[in-house]
Short mmCIF file of C-alpha atoms and ligand atoms in Angstrom, two decimals:
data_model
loop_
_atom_site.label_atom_id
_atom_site.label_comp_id
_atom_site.label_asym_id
_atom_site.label_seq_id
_atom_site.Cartn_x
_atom_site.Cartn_y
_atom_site.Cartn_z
CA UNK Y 1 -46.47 27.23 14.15
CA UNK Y 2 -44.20 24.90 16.19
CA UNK Y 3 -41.08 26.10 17.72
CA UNK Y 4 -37.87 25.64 16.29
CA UNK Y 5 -35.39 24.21 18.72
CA UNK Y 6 -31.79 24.99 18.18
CA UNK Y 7 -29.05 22.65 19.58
CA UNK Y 8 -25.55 23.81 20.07
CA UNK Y 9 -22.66 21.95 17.77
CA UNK Y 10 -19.43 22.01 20.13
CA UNK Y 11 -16.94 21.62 17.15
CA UNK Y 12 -17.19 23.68 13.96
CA UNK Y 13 -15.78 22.32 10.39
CA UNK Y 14 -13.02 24.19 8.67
CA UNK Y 15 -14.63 25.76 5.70
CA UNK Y 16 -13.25 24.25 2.37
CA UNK Y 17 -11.94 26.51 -0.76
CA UNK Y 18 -14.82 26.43 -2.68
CA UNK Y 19 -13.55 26.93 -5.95
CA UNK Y 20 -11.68 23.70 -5.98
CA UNK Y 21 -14.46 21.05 -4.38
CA UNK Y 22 -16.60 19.14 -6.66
CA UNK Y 23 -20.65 19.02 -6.18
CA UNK Y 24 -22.00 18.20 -2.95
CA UNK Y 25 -18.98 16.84 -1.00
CA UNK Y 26 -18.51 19.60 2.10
CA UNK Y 27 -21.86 20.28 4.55
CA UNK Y 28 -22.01 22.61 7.10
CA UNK Y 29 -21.79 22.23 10.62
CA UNK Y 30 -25.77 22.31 11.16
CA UNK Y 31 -28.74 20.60 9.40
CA UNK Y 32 -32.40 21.04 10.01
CA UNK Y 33 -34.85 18.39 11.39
CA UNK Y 34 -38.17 17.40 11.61
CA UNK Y 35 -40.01 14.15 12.46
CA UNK Y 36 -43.60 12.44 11.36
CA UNK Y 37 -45.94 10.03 13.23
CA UNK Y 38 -49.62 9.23 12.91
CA UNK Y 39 -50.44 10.27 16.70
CA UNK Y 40 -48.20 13.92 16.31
CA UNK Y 41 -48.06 14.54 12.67
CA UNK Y 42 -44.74 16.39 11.72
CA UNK Y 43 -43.42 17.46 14.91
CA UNK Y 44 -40.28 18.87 17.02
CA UNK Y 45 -38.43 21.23 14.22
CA UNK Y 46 -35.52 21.73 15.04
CA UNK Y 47 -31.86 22.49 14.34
CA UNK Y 48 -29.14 20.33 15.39
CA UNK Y 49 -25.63 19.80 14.58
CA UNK Y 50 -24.83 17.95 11.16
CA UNK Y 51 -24.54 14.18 11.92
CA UNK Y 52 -24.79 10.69 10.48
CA UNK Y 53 -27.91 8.93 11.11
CA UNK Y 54 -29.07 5.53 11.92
CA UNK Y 55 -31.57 3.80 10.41
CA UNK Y 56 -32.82 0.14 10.34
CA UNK Y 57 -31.54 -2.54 8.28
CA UNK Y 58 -35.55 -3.01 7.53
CA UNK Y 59 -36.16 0.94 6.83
CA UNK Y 60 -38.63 1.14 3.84
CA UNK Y 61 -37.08 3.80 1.91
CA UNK Y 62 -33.88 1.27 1.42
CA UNK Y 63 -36.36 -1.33 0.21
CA UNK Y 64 -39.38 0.43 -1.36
CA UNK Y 65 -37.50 3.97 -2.13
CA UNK Y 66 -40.41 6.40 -0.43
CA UNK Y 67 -38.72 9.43 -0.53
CA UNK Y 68 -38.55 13.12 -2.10
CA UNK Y 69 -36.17 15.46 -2.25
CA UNK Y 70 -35.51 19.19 -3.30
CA UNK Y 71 -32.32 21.43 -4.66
CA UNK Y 72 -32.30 25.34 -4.47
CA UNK Y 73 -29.32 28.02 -3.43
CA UNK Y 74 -28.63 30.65 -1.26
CA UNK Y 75 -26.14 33.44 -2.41
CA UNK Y 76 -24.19 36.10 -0.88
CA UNK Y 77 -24.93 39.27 -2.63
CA UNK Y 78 -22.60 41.93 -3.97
CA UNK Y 79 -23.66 43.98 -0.70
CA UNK Y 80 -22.83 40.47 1.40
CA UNK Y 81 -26.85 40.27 2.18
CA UNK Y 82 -27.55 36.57 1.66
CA UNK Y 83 -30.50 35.42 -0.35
CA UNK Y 84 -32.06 32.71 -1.02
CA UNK Y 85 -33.81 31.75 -4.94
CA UNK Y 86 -37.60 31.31 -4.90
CA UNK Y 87 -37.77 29.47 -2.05
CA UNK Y 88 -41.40 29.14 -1.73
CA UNK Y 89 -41.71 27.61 -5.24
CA UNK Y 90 -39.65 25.10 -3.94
CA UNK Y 91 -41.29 24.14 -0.82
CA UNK Y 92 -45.17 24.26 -2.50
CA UNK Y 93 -43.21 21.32 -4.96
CA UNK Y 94 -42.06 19.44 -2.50
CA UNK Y 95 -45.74 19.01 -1.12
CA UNK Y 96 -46.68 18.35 -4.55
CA UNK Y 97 -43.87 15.69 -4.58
CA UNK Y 98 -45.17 14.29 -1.47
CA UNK Y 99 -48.62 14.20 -2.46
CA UNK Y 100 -47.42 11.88 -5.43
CA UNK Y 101 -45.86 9.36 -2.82
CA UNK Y 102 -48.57 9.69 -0.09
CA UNK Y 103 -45.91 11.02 2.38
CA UNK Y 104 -47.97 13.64 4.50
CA UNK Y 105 -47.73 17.45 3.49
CA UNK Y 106 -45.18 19.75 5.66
CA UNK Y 107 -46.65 23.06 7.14
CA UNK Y 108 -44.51 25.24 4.19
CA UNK Y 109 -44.55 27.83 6.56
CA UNK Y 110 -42.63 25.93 9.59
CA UNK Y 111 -39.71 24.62 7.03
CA UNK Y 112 -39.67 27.87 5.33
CA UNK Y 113 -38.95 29.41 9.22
CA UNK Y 114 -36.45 26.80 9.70
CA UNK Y 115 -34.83 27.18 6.54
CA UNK Y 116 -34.16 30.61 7.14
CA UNK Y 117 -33.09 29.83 10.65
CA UNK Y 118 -30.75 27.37 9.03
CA UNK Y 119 -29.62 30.14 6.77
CA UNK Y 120 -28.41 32.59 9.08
CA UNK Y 121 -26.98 30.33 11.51
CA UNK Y 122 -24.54 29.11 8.87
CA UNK Y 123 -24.58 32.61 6.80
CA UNK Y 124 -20.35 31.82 6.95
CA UNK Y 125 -21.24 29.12 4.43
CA UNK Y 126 -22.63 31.23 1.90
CA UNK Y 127 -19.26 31.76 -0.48
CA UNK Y 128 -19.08 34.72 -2.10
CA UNK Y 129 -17.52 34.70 -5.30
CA UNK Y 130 -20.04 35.50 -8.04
CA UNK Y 131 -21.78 31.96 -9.34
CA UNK Y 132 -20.62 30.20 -6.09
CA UNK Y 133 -23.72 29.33 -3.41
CA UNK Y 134 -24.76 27.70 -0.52
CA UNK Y 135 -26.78 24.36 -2.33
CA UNK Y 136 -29.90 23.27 0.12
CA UNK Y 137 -30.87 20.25 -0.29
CA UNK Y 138 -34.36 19.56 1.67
CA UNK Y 139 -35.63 15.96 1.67
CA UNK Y 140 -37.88 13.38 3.42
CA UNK Y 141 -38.02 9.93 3.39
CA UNK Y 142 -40.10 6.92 5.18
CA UNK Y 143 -38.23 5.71 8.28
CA UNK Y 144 -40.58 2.84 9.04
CA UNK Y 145 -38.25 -0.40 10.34
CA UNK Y 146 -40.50 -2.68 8.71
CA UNK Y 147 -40.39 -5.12 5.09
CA UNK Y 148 -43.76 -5.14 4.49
CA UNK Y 149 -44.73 -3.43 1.28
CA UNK Y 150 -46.61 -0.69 2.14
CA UNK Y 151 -46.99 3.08 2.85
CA UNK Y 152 -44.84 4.39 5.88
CA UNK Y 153 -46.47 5.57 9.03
CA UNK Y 154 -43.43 7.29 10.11
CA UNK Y 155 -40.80 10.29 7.91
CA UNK Y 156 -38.06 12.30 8.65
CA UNK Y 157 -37.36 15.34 6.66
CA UNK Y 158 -33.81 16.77 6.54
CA UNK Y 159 -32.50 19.80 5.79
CA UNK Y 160 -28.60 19.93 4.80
CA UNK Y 161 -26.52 22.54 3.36
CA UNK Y 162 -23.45 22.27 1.16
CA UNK Y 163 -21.05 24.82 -0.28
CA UNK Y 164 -20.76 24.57 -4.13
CA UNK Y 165 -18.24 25.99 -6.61
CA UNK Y 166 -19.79 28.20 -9.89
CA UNK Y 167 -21.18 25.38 -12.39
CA UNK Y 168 -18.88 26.32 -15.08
CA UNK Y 169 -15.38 26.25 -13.71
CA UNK Y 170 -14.27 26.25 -16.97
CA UNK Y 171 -16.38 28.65 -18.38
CA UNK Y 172 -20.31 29.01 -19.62
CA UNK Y 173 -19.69 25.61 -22.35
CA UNK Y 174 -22.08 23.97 -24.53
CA UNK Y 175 -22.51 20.22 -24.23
CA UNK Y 176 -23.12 16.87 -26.38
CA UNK Y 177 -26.43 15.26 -26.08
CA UNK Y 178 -27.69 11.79 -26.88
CA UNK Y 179 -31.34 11.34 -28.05
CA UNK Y 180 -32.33 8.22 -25.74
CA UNK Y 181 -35.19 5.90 -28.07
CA UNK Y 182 -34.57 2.90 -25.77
CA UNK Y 183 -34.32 3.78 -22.22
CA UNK Y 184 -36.86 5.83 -20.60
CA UNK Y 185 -36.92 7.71 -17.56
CA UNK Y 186 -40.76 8.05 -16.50
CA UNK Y 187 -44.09 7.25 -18.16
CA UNK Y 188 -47.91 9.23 -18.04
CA UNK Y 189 -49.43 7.98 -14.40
CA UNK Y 190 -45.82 7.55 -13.01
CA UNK Y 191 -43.61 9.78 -11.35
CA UNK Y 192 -42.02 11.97 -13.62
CA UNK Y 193 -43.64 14.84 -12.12
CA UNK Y 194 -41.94 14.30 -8.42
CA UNK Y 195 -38.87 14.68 -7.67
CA UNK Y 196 -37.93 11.73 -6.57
CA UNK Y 197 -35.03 9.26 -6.17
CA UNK Y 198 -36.81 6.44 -8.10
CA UNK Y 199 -36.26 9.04 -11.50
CA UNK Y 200 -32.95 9.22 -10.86
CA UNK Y 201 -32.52 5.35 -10.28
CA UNK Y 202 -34.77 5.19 -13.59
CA UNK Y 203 -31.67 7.01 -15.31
CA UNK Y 204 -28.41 6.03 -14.44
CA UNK Y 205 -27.64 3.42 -16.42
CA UNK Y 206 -28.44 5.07 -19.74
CA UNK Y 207 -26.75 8.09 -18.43
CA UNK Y 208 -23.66 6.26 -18.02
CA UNK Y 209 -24.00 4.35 -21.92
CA UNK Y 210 -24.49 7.86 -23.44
CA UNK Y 211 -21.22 8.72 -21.51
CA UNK Y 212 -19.31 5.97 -22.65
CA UNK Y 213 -20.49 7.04 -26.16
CA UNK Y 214 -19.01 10.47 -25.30
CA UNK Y 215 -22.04 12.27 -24.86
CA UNK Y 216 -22.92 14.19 -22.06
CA UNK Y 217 -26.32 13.80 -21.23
CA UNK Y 218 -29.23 12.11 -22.36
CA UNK Y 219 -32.33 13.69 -24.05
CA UNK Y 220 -35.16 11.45 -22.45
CA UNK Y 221 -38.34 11.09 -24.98
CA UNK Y 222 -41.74 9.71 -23.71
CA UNK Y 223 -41.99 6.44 -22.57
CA UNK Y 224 -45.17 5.45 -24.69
CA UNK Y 225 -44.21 6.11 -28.55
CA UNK Y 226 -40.69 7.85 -27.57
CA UNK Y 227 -41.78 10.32 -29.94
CA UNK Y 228 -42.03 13.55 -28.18
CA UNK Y 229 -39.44 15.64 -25.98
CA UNK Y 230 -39.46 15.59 -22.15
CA UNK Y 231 -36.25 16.82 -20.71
CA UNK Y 232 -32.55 16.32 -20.39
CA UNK Y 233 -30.45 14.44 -18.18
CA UNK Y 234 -32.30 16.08 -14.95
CA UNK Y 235 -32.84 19.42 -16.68
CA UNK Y 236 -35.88 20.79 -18.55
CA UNK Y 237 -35.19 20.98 -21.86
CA UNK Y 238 -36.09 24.46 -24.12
CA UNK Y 239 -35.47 24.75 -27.85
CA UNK Y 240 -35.72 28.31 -29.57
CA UNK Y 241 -37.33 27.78 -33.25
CA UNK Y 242 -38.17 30.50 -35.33
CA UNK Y 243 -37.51 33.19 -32.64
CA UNK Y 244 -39.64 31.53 -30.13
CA UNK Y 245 -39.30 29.81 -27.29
CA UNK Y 246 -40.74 26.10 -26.82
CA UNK Y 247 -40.64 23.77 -24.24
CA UNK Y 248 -42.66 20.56 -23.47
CA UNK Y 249 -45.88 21.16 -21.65
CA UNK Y 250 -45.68 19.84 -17.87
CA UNK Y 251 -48.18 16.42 -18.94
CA UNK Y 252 -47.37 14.33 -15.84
CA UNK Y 253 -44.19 12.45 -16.53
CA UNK Y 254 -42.10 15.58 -16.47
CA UNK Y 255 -40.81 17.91 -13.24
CA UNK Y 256 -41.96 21.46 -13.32
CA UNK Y 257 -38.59 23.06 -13.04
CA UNK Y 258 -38.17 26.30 -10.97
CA UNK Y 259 -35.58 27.41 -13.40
CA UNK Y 260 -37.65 26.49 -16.79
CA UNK Y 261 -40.30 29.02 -14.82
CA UNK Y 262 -38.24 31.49 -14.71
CA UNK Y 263 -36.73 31.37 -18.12
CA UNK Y 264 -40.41 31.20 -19.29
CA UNK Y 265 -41.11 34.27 -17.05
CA UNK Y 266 -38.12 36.40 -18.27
CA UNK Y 267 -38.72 35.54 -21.67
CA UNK Y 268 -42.44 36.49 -21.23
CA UNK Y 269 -41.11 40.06 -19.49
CA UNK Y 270 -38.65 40.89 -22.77
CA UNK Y 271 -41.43 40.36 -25.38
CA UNK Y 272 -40.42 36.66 -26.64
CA UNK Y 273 -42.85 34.20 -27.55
CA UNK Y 274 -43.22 31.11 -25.41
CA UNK Y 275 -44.94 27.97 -25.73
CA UNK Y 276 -45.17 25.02 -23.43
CA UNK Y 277 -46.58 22.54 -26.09
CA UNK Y 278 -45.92 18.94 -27.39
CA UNK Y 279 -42.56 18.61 -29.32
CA UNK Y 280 -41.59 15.97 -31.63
CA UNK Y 281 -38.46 14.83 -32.11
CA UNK Y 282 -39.47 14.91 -35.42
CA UNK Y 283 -39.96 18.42 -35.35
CA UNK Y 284 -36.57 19.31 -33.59
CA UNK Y 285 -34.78 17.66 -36.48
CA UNK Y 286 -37.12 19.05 -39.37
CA UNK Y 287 -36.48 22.49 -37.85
CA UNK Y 288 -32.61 21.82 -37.75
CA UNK Y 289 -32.82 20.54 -41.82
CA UNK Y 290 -34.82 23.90 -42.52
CA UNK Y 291 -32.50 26.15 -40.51
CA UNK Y 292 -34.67 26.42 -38.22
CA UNK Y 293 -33.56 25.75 -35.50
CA UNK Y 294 -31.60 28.28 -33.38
CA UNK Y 295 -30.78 26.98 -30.10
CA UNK Y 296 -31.23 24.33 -27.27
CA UNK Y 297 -30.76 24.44 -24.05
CA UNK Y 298 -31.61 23.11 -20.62
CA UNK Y 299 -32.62 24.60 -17.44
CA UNK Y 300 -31.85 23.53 -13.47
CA UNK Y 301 -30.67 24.57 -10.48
CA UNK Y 302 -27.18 23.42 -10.64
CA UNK Y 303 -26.42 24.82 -14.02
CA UNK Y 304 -28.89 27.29 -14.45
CA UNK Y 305 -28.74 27.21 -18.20
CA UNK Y 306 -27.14 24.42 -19.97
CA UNK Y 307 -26.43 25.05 -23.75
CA UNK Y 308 -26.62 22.45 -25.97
CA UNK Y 309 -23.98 22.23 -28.86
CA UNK Y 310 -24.54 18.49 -30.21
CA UNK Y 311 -27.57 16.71 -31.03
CA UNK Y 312 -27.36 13.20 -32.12
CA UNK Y 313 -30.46 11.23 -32.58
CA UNK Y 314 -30.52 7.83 -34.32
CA UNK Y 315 -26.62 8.23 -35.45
CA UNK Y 316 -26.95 11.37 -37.18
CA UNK Y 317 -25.59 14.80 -35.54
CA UNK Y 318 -26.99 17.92 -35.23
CA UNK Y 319 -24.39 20.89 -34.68
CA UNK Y 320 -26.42 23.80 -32.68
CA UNK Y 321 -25.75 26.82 -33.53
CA UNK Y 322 -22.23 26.34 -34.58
CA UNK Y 323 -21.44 24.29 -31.61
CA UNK Y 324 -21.28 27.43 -29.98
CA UNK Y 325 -23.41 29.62 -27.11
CA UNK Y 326 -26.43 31.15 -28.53
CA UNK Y 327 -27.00 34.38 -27.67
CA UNK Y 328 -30.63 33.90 -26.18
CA UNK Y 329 -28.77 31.33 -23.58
CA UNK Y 330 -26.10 33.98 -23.03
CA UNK Y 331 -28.63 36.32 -22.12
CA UNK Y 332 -30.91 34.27 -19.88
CA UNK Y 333 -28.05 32.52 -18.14
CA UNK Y 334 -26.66 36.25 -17.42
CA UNK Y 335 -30.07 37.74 -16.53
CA UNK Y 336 -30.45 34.99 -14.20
CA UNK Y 337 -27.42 34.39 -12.36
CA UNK Y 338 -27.40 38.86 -12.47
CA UNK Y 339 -30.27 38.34 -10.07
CA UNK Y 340 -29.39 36.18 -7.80
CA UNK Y 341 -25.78 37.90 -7.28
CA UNK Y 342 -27.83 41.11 -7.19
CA UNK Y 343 -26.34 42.98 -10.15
CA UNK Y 344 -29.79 42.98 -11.75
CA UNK Y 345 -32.64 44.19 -9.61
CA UNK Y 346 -35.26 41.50 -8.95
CA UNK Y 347 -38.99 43.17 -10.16
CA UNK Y 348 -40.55 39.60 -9.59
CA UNK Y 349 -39.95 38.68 -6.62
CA UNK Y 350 -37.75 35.30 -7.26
CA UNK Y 351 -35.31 36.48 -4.10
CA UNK Y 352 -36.04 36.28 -1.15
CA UNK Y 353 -33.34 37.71 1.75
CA UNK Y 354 -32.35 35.99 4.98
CA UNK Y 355 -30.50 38.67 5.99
CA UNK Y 356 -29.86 42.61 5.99
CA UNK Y 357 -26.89 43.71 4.87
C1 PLP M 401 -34.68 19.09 -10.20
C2 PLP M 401 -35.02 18.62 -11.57
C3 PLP M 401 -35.13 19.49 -12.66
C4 PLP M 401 -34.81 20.97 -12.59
O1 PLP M 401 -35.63 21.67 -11.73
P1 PLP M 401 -35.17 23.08 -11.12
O2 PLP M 401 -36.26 23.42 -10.20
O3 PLP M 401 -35.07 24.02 -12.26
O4 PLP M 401 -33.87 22.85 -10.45
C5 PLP M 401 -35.53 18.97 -13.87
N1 PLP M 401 -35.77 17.65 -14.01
C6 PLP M 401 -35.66 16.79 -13.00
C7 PLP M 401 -35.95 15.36 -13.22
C8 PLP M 401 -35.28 17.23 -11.74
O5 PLP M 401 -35.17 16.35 -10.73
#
């Protein structure tokens, strides 16, 4: 494994109140870099103080978008030893990601080294009021200076770290959903299962119509016969029918969320019956006329568990569970968030430390 090079910042940020920023406006005063060529593969990891960077007017991922990106959190623990959330499962997709847009696989082990390098340099930044964290983002993109449409020969992979406030400032809150049947986010073949900036591009703009409707989110279906389920806004979505607990299978077009793992994992571990299957929307709203249909929810880093109260597909509403929290949400969302603040002891191995207390 290369060595990881660690350059000195002279001037250190005042750390904001973390309770009143929004998402991903404060970094911290060091980042982690590493660089790809043909003739030295990924080379020269390093840590360096954060900075802007300069790229060429002609760099491909400004034209041709050729980049990946990934989203996990550290957290300071009840016993202030910081922690970081299956980290490896993170790092193994962003290779997976890569392998989807031909950008050459990292050695895991040297980013997971300089992640936790990164980590304990800047273990100030880890806040440590209970649902607060320190949100990594790791990403790479092509730095080629050239228009030409083609794959890059050259990357640089980032990693930067930003403070975030507890999701739910306002408390644990369901929220309205739009079921999207004429926008769609990714298709079978495409790249629904990276996570990449082009999905997010794919989205905005019927994001922004279902918030103008006063929705939310949007509930994307498939992009062939926009028929069956795939996930919601940029969450994995999980519906619990009948006592059990089904999501859509991973087919290609969606991204295999670390959280829906673990829900899937925790629900396996208390005895509840899981199924990663097809869904209609069909289905969803035949279970919801039946009674059915108990709760919905979606999964991600950022929220952890987002409960769905609203439904509305084709200008009829569903009303989840009262409109209000169902108690399997409750549960996972505190089992989860009990784990990686350390009030529940970890027996699978999702936390990883960076440092001892
Ligand atoms: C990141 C992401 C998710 C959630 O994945 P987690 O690993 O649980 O954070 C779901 N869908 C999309 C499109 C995403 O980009």
């Amino acid at each position: 494994m290369a060595e990881i090079k660690f350059e000195a910042t002279k001037t250190f940020k005042e750390k904001p109140d973390v309770s009143s920023i929004g998402f991903g406006t404060h970094f911290s005063d060091y980042m982690f870099e590493m660089n790809y060529n043909r003739e030295d593969g990924w080379h020269d990891p390093k840590i360096v103080p954060y900075h802007d960077i300069s790229v060429s007017p002609a760099n491909t991922t400004l034209h041709y978008g050729q980049a990946i990106f990934e989203g996990m959190k550290a957290f300071r623990q009840q016993d202030g030893k910081i922690v970081i959330f299956r980290t490896l499962d993170h790092l193994n997709r962003l290779n997976n990601s890569a392998r989807l847009l031909d950008i050459p696989n990292v050695d895991i082990n040297t980013v997971h080294q300089g992640l936790k390098k990164l980590i304990e340099i800047e273990k100030e930044w880890v806040p440590a009021k209970i649902g607060q964290s320190l949100y990594i983002r790791p990403f790479i993109f092509a730095t080629d200076p050239y228009l030409g449409v083609s794959v890059s020969d050259t990357y640089k992979l980032l990693i930067i770290l930003s403070p975030v406030a507890a999701y739910y400032a306002h408390g644990f809150a369901p929220v309205k959903i739009m079921v999207e049947d004429h926008y769609v986010r990714a298709v079978p073949g495409g790249l629904g299962e990276a996570k990449t900036p082009a999905n997010y591009a794919a989205s905005l703009h019927a994001g922004l119509v279902a918030h103008e409707k006063g929705y939310d989110q949007t509930l994307w279906l498939d992009g062939v016969e926009r028929k069956y389920i795939e996930e919601v806004g940029s969450m994995n979505i999980l519906f619990k029918i009948k006592g059990e607990i089904v999501t859509p299978s991973l087919c290609g077009s969606i991204l295999g969320g670390i959280t829906r793992k673990t829900v899937l994992a925790v629900a396996k571990e208390w005895g509840i019956p899981v199924s990663e299957r097809r869904i209609t929307i069909d289905e969803v709203c035949e279970a919801y006329k039946n009674g059915e249909l108990d709760e919905v929810f979606g999964s991600g880093t950022a929220a952890v568990i987002s409960p769905v109260g609203l439904l509305s597909y084709k200008g009829q509403d569903m009303i989840i569970n009262e409109g209000k929290i169902g108690s399997f949400s409750q549960k996972m969302f505190d089992h989860i968030t009990g784990l990686q603040s350390g009030l529940i002891k970890d027996t699978q191995g999702f936390i990883e430390g960076v440092t001892k207390i």
